[in-house]
mmCIF file of C-alpha atoms and ligand atoms in Angstrom:
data_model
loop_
_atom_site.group_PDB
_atom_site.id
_atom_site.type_symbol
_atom_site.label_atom_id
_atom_site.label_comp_id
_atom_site.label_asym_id
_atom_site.label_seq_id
_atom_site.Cartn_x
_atom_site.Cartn_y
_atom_site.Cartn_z
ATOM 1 C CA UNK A 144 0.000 0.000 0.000
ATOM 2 C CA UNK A 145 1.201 3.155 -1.175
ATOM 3 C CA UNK A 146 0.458 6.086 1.267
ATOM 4 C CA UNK A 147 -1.403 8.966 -0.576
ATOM 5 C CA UNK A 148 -2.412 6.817 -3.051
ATOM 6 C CA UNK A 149 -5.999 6.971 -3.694
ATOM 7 C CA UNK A 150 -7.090 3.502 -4.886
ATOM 8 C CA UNK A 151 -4.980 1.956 -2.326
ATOM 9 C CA UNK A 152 -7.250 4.086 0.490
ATOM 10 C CA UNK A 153 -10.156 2.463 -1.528
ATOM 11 C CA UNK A 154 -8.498 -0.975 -0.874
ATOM 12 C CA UNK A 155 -8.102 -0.484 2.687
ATOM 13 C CA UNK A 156 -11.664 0.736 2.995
ATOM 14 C CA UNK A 157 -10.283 4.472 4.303
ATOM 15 C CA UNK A 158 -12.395 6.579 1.318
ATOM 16 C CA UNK A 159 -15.604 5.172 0.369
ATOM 17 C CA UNK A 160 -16.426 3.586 -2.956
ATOM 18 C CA UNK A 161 -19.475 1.517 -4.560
ATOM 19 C CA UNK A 162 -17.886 -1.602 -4.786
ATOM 20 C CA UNK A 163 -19.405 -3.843 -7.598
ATOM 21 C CA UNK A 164 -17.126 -6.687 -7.309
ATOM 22 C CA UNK A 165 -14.056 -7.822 -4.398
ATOM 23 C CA UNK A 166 -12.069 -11.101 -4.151
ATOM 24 C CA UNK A 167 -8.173 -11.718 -2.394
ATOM 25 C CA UNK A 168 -6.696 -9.910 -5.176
ATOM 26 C CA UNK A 169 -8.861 -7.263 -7.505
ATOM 27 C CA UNK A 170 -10.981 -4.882 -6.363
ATOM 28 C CA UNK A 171 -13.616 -3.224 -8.835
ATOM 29 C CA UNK A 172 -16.010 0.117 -8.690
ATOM 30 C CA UNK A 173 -17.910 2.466 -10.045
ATOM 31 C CA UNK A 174 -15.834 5.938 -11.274
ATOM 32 C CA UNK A 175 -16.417 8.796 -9.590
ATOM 33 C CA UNK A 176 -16.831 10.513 -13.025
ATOM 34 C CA UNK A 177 -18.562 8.299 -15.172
ATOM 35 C CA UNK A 178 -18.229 8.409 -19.112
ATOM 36 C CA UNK A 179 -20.371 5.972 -20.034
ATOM 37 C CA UNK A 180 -23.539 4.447 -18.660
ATOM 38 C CA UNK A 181 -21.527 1.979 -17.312
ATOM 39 C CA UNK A 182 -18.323 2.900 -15.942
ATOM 40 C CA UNK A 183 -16.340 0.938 -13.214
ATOM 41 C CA UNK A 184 -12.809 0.355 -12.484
ATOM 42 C CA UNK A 185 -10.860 -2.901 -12.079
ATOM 43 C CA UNK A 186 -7.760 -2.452 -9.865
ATOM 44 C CA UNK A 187 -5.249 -5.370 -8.519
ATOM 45 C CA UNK A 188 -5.318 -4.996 -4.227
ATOM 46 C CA UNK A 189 -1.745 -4.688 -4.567
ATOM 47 C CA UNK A 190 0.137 -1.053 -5.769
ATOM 48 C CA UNK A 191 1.055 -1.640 -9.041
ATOM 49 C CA UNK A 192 1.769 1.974 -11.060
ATOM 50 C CA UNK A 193 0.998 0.998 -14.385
ATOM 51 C CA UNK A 194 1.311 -1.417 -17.541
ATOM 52 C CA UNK A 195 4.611 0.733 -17.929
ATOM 53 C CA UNK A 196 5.689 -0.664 -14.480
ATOM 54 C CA UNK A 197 4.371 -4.160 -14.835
ATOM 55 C CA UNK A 198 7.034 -6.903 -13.789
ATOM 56 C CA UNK A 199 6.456 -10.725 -14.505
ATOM 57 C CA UNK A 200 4.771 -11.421 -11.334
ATOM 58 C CA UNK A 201 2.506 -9.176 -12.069
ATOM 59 C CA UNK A 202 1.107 -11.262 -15.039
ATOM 60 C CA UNK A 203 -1.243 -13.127 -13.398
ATOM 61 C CA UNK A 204 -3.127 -10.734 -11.558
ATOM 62 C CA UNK A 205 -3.622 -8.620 -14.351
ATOM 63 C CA UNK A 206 -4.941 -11.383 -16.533
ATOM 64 C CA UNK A 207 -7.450 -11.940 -13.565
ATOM 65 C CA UNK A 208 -8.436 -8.532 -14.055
ATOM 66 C CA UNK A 209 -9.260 -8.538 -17.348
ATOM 67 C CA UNK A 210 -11.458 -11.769 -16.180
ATOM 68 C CA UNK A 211 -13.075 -9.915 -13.628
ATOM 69 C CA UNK A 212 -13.930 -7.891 -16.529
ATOM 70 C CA UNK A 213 -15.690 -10.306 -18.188
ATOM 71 C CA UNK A 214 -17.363 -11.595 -15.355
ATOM 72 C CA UNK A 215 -18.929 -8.570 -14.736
ATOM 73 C CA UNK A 216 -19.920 -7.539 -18.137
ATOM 74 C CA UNK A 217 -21.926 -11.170 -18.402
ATOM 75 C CA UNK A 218 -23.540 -10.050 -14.513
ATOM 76 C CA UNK A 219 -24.542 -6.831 -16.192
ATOM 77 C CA UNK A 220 -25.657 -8.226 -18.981
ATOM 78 C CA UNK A 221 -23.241 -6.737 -21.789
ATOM 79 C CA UNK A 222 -21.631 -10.089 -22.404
ATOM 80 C CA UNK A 223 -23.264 -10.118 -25.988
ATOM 81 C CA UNK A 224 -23.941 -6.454 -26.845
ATOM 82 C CA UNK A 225 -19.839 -5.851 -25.763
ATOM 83 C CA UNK A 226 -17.968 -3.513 -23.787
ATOM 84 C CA UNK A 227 -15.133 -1.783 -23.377
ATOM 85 C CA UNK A 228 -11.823 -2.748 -21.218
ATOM 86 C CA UNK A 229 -8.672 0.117 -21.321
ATOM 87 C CA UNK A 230 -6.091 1.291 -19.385
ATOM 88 C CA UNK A 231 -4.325 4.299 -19.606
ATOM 89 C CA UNK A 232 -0.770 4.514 -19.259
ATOM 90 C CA UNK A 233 1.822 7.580 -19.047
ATOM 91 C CA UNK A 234 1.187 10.996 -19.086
ATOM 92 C CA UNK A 235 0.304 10.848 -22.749
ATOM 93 C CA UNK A 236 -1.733 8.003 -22.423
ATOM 94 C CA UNK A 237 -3.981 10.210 -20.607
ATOM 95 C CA UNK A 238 -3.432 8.494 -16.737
ATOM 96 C CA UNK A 239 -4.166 10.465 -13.688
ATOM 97 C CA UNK A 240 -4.054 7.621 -11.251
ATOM 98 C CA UNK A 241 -0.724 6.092 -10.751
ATOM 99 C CA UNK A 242 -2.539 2.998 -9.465
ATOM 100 C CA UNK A 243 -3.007 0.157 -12.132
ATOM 101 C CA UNK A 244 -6.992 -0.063 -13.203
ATOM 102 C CA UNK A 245 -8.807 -1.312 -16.462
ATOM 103 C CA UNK A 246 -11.477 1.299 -17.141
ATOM 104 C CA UNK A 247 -14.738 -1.181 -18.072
ATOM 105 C CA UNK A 248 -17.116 1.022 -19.899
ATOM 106 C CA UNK A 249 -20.777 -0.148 -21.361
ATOM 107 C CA UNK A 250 -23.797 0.466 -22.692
ATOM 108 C CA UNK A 251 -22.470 3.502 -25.478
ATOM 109 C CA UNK A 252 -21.891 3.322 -28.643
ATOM 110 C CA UNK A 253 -18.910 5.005 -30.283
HETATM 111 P P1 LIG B 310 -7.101 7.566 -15.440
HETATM 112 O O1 LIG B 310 -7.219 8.842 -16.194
HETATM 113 O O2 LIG B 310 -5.969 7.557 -14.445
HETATM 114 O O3 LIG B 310 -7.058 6.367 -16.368
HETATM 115 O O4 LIG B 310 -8.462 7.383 -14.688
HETATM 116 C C1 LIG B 310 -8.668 7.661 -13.347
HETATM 117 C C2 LIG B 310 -10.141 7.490 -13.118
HETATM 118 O O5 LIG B 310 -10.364 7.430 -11.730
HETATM 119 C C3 LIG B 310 -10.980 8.646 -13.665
HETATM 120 O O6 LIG B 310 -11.950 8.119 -14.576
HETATM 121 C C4 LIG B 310 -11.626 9.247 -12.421
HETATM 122 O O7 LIG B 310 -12.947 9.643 -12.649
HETATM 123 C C5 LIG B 310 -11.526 8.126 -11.415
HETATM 124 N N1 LIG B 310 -11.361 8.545 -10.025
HETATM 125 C C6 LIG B 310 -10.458 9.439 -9.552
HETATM 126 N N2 LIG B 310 -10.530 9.532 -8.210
HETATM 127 C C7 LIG B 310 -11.506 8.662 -7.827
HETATM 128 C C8 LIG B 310 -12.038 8.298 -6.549
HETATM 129 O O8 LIG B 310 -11.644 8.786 -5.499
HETATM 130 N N3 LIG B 310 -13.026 7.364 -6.541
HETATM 131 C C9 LIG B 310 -13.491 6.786 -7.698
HETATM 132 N N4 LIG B 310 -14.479 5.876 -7.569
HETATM 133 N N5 LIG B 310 -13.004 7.100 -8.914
HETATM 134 C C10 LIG B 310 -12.027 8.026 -8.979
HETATM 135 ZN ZN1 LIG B 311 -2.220 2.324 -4.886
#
């Protein structure tokens, strides 16, 4: 846990969050912001800064995030109709939160 990290306060249940989905290792819930109908973050428990930072041990728990995203888009029903999993990276890439997370967004087209 990073202090002054933001997600990791989510993790550790310190600032509040709708929580949509929680096992030993991810963590997902709705943005604060929303950009889409349907717009929830999937985050690994553990501090991980971004894909630019990823390290082989990190392999597996982002694979089970991207799972976790398609768990939850056949629980919401988007399984068929299709969604959208992405993850900014860098300054350029357009990321604010230095704390790993797939942005899962649903239910608009474009
Ligand atoms: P980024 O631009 O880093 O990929 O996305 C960060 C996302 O986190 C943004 O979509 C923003 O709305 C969301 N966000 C920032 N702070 C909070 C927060 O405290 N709680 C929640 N639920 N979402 C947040
Ligand atoms: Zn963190």
């Amino acid at each position: 846990m990073i202090p002054g990290c933001v997600f990791c306060r989510i993790v550790k249940g310190e600032s509040p969050a709708e929580i949509e989905y929680e096992d030993e290792e991810v963590l997902a819930f709705k943005d604060l912001y929303p950009k889409a109908p349907i717009h929830l973050l999937i985050i690994p428990k553990r501090h991980i800064e971004s894909i630019a930072s990823l390290e082989s041990e990190d392999e597996a728990v982002v694979g089970h995030c991207v799972r976790v995203a398609r768990l939850l888009a056949e629980r919401l029903d988007y399984g068929e109709r299709g969604y959208r999993v992405s993850c900014n990276t860098g300054p350029e890439g357009g990321q604010v939160v230095y704390h790993l997370h797939l942005h899962f967004t649903a239910g608009r087209r474009g």
